[in-house]
Short mmCIF file of C-alpha atoms in Angstrom, two decimals:
data_model
loop_
_atom_site.label_atom_id
_atom_site.label_comp_id
_atom_site.label_asym_id
_atom_site.label_seq_id
_atom_site.Cartn_x
_atom_site.Cartn_y
_atom_site.Cartn_z
CA MET A 1 -3.87 -8.15 19.38
CA ASP A 2 -2.34 -5.40 21.42
CA ILE A 3 -0.38 -2.60 20.08
CA GLN A 4 2.95 -3.87 21.44
CA SER A 5 2.33 -7.25 20.00
CA PHE A 6 1.43 -5.83 16.52
CA LEU A 7 4.44 -3.68 16.45
CA SER A 8 6.78 -6.58 17.21
CA ARG A 9 5.61 -8.57 14.37
CA LEU A 10 6.37 -5.64 11.82
CA PRO A 11 9.77 -6.00 10.00
CA LEU A 12 10.26 -2.31 10.79
CA PHE A 13 10.28 -2.88 14.59
CA ASN A 14 11.05 -6.60 15.02
CA GLY A 15 14.59 -5.94 16.18
CA LEU A 16 13.82 -3.79 19.06
CA PRO A 17 14.10 -4.97 22.72
CA GLU A 18 11.02 -5.84 24.54
CA GLY A 19 11.50 -2.67 26.73
CA ASP A 20 11.80 -0.26 23.73
CA LEU A 21 8.92 -1.87 22.06
CA LYS A 22 6.95 -0.97 25.37
CA ALA A 23 8.06 2.54 25.25
CA LEU A 24 7.14 2.86 21.72
CA ALA A 25 3.84 1.25 22.18
CA GLY A 26 3.41 3.90 24.87
CA ILE A 27 3.60 6.94 22.67
CA VAL A 28 1.49 5.44 19.86
CA LEU A 29 -1.98 7.14 19.29
CA GLU A 30 -4.68 4.86 17.72
CA ARG A 31 -7.28 6.57 15.69
CA SER A 32 -10.28 5.22 13.82
CA TYR A 33 -11.61 6.19 10.37
CA ALA A 34 -14.70 5.57 8.58
CA PRO A 35 -14.84 4.59 5.06
CA GLY A 36 -13.80 7.84 2.84
CA GLU A 37 -12.71 9.80 6.00
CA ALA A 38 -9.40 11.76 5.38
CA ILE A 39 -6.52 10.71 7.44
CA PHE A 40 -4.40 13.72 6.14
CA ARG A 41 -4.49 16.06 3.12
CA GLU A 42 -1.81 16.97 0.68
CA GLY A 43 -0.24 20.16 2.20
CA ASP A 44 -0.96 19.36 5.94
CA ARG A 45 1.73 19.76 8.28
CA ALA A 46 3.42 16.29 8.84
CA ALA A 47 4.13 15.18 12.35
CA GLY A 48 5.00 11.51 12.41
CA LEU A 49 4.83 8.00 10.98
CA ASN A 50 1.29 6.17 10.24
CA LEU A 51 0.71 2.46 10.30
CA VAL A 52 -2.32 0.50 9.20
CA PHE A 53 -3.42 -1.59 12.16
CA SER A 54 -6.61 -2.80 10.33
CA GLY A 55 -8.56 -1.86 7.22
CA ARG A 56 -7.07 -0.28 4.02
CA VAL A 57 -5.95 3.24 3.24
CA LYS A 58 -5.41 4.90 -0.09
CA ILE A 59 -2.64 7.43 -0.71
CA PHE A 60 -3.19 9.74 -3.73
CA LYS A 61 -2.86 12.93 -5.38
CA LEU A 62 -5.35 15.43 -6.92
CA ALA A 63 -4.81 17.08 -10.25
CA PRO A 64 -6.10 20.78 -10.51
CA SER A 65 -8.92 19.61 -12.57
CA GLY A 66 -9.99 17.30 -9.63
CA LYS A 67 -8.90 14.18 -11.10
CA GLU A 68 -7.52 11.63 -8.45
CA GLN A 69 -4.56 9.38 -9.03
CA ILE A 70 -4.00 6.69 -6.37
CA LEU A 71 -0.45 6.08 -5.61
CA HIS A 72 -0.74 3.41 -3.29
CA ILE A 73 -3.13 1.17 -1.30
CA MET A 74 -2.09 0.18 2.29
CA GLY A 75 -3.11 -2.73 4.28
CA PRO A 76 -2.64 -3.83 7.76
CA GLY A 77 1.15 -3.67 8.97
CA GLU A 78 2.08 -1.12 6.30
CA PRO A 79 3.74 2.23 7.23
CA PHE A 80 2.99 5.40 5.31
CA ALA A 81 4.04 8.97 5.35
CA GLU A 82 7.55 7.70 6.37
CA VAL A 83 9.57 10.69 4.83
CA PRO A 84 8.22 13.13 7.27
CA VAL A 85 9.89 11.15 10.07
CA PHE A 86 13.27 12.46 8.89
CA GLN A 87 12.37 15.45 6.85
CA GLY A 88 9.43 17.10 8.49
CA GLY A 89 7.63 19.70 6.37
CA ARG A 90 4.19 19.06 4.84
CA TYR A 91 2.57 15.80 3.34
CA PRO A 92 3.28 15.33 -0.33
CA ALA A 93 0.05 13.42 -0.96
CA SER A 94 -3.33 12.79 0.75
CA ALA A 95 -4.35 9.62 2.84
CA GLU A 96 -7.91 8.34 3.02
CA ALA A 97 -9.53 5.30 4.51
CA ILE A 98 -11.09 2.99 1.85
CA GLU A 99 -12.89 1.06 4.54
CA ALA A 100 -13.40 1.16 8.26
CA SER A 101 -9.71 1.43 9.48
CA ARG A 102 -7.58 1.91 12.50
CA VAL A 103 -4.38 3.60 12.11
CA LEU A 104 -1.54 3.92 14.49
CA PHE A 105 0.29 7.34 14.66
CA ILE A 106 3.56 7.65 16.01
CA PRO A 107 4.87 11.13 16.73
CA ARG A 108 7.91 12.12 15.02
CA ASP A 109 9.75 13.41 18.07
CA GLY A 110 9.12 10.09 19.88
CA LEU A 111 10.36 8.03 16.95
CA THR A 112 13.45 9.98 16.24
CA ASP A 113 14.25 9.64 20.07
CA MET A 114 14.00 5.71 19.50
CA ILE A 115 16.30 6.02 16.47
CA ARG A 116 19.04 7.66 18.31
CA LYS A 117 18.87 4.90 20.73
CA ASN A 118 18.59 2.11 18.23
CA PRO A 119 20.51 2.97 15.19
CA ALA A 120 19.47 -0.28 13.63
CA LEU A 121 16.03 1.14 13.37
CA ALA A 122 17.36 3.82 11.21
CA LEU A 123 18.49 1.10 8.81
CA ASP A 124 14.98 -0.53 8.90
CA MET A 125 13.36 2.78 8.00
CA LEU A 126 15.87 3.38 5.13
CA ALA A 127 14.86 -0.08 3.88
CA VAL A 128 11.34 0.98 3.94
CA LEU A 129 11.89 4.18 2.08
CA ALA A 130 14.10 2.26 -0.49
CA ARG A 131 11.26 -0.27 -1.07
CA ARG A 132 8.73 2.85 -1.56
CA LEU A 133 11.23 4.39 -4.00
CA ARG A 134 11.31 1.05 -6.10
CA GLU A 135 7.36 0.98 -5.97
CA PHE A 136 7.22 4.64 -7.21
CA ALA A 137 9.71 3.87 -10.08
CA ALA A 138 7.57 0.73 -11.11
CA ALA A 139 4.23 2.91 -10.89
CA ILE A 140 5.93 5.38 -13.35
CA GLU A 141 6.92 2.87 -15.68
CA ASN A 142 3.50 1.11 -15.44
CA LEU A 143 1.57 4.37 -16.29
CA SER A 144 4.00 5.72 -18.97
CA LEU A 145 5.26 2.41 -20.72
CA ARG A 146 2.71 -0.29 -20.16
CA GLY A 147 -0.75 -0.98 -21.40
CA VAL A 148 -3.66 -1.74 -19.30
CA PRO A 149 -3.23 -5.75 -19.71
CA GLU A 150 0.33 -5.43 -18.53
CA ARG A 151 -0.27 -3.20 -15.56
CA LEU A 152 -3.21 -5.38 -14.41
CA SER A 153 -1.32 -8.57 -14.85
CA ALA A 154 1.66 -7.22 -12.84
CA TYR A 155 -0.72 -6.02 -10.12
CA LEU A 156 -2.53 -9.44 -9.86
CA LEU A 157 0.95 -11.11 -9.69
CA HIS A 158 2.05 -8.56 -6.94
CA VAL A 159 -1.15 -9.55 -4.79
CA SER A 160 -0.67 -13.21 -5.47
CA ASP A 161 3.21 -12.82 -4.14
CA GLN A 162 1.90 -10.92 -0.93
CA GLU A 163 -0.33 -13.82 -0.44
CA LYS A 164 2.64 -16.12 -0.43
CA GLY A 165 1.97 -17.17 -4.03
CA ALA A 166 -1.64 -18.04 -3.56
CA ALA A 167 -3.38 -19.02 -6.96
CA GLU A 168 -6.73 -17.75 -5.71
CA PHE A 169 -7.48 -14.66 -3.50
CA GLU A 170 -9.65 -11.71 -2.89
CA LEU A 171 -8.96 -8.52 -4.79
CA GLY A 172 -9.44 -6.52 -1.74
CA ILE A 173 -10.49 -3.38 -3.40
CA LYS A 174 -13.45 -2.25 -5.88
CA LYS A 175 -12.51 -2.51 -9.38
CA GLY A 176 -13.17 1.22 -9.49
CA LEU A 177 -10.26 1.80 -7.26
CA LEU A 178 -8.13 -0.70 -9.12
CA ALA A 179 -8.76 1.16 -12.25
CA ASN A 180 -7.66 4.48 -10.55
CA LEU A 181 -4.63 2.74 -9.27
CA LEU A 182 -3.72 1.55 -12.70
CA GLY A 183 -4.39 4.93 -14.30
CA THR A 184 -7.26 3.78 -16.58
CA THR A 185 -11.21 3.28 -16.39
CA GLY A 186 -13.28 0.64 -14.81
CA GLU A 187 -14.53 -0.36 -18.32
CA SER A 188 -11.07 -1.01 -19.39
CA VAL A 189 -10.30 -3.12 -16.48
CA SER A 190 -13.62 -5.09 -17.01
CA ARG A 191 -12.75 -5.71 -20.51
CA VAL A 192 -9.24 -6.89 -19.76
CA PHE A 193 -10.76 -9.26 -17.01
CA ALA A 194 -13.17 -10.73 -19.50
CA LYS A 195 -10.28 -11.39 -22.18
CA MET A 196 -8.30 -13.03 -19.58
CA ALA A 197 -11.08 -15.27 -18.40
CA GLN A 198 -11.94 -16.26 -22.12
CA ALA A 199 -8.26 -17.12 -22.60
CA GLY A 200 -8.30 -19.34 -19.74
CA ILE A 201 -5.80 -17.28 -17.61
CA LEU A 202 -8.08 -16.25 -14.75
CA ARG A 203 -11.42 -17.08 -13.30
CA VAL A 204 -13.20 -13.86 -11.87
CA GLN A 205 -16.12 -14.21 -9.56
CA GLY A 206 -16.87 -10.77 -8.06
CA LYS A 207 -13.71 -9.79 -6.01
CA ARG A 208 -12.39 -13.37 -6.11
CA ILE A 209 -9.67 -13.99 -8.56
CA ALA A 210 -8.25 -17.43 -9.48
CA ILE A 211 -5.07 -17.60 -11.33
CA LEU A 212 -5.30 -20.60 -13.62
CA ASP A 213 -2.37 -20.12 -15.80
CA ARG A 214 0.40 -18.28 -13.81
CA GLY A 215 2.88 -18.46 -16.89
CA ALA A 216 0.55 -16.93 -19.15
CA LEU A 217 -0.23 -14.07 -16.84
CA ALA A 218 3.45 -13.44 -16.29
CA ASP A 219 3.81 -13.44 -19.96
CA VAL A 220 1.13 -10.86 -20.25
CA ALA A 221 2.72 -8.67 -17.70
CA ALA A 222 6.03 -8.66 -19.63
CA ALA A 223 4.22 -7.95 -22.80
CA LYS A 224 5.32 -11.29 -24.26
CA ARG A 225 1.70 -12.19 -24.87
CA ALA A 226 -1.08 -10.17 -26.33
CA LEU A 227 -4.75 -10.51 -25.54
CA ASP A 228 -6.97 -11.31 -28.51
#
């Protein structure tokens, strides 16, 4: 798929006239990253918007101790580092490719010019920022108020919803990365997966997850059901 067609399919840009989409595609810089390669680091000067074209990207922060906390994992079509488009300044977190990835970079000046010509684009950007704020609020709640079974169940339901309610899907990331995202250890994640399998809630085969009892999974996520 060419860049213009890709942009036209994104909720962020699907209202733009074809001429503006063509102009936007003309200023996009396409960059390729190997697994583990940094896209930017916390504190780097921010210069624009990034979009995952293919692959997966993790957004994370490092504690002074060196401990990593993943904030988001981005897949194809998802934007990241949106705030600098409006604010400028420096990146508040780091971004790194999890797998071989292609990322589209849209320079801030070019995008803000497009926003001035198409005010509706600003509303779409605000919608993205609002969604990201809700995700941060949910992440804080998960890490501070919920146990590992609740966090993992909520994540699996989220992935299923992204797959249009699919009962079976690929996890997409290694369990170690999933554990980091959930603020726990790989051993804890494996134990919860095993308990869910024993309870008949899930079937786990490597990265392949099958939800056998969605209601029970939702009850675990809402802390209405405990795993023995």
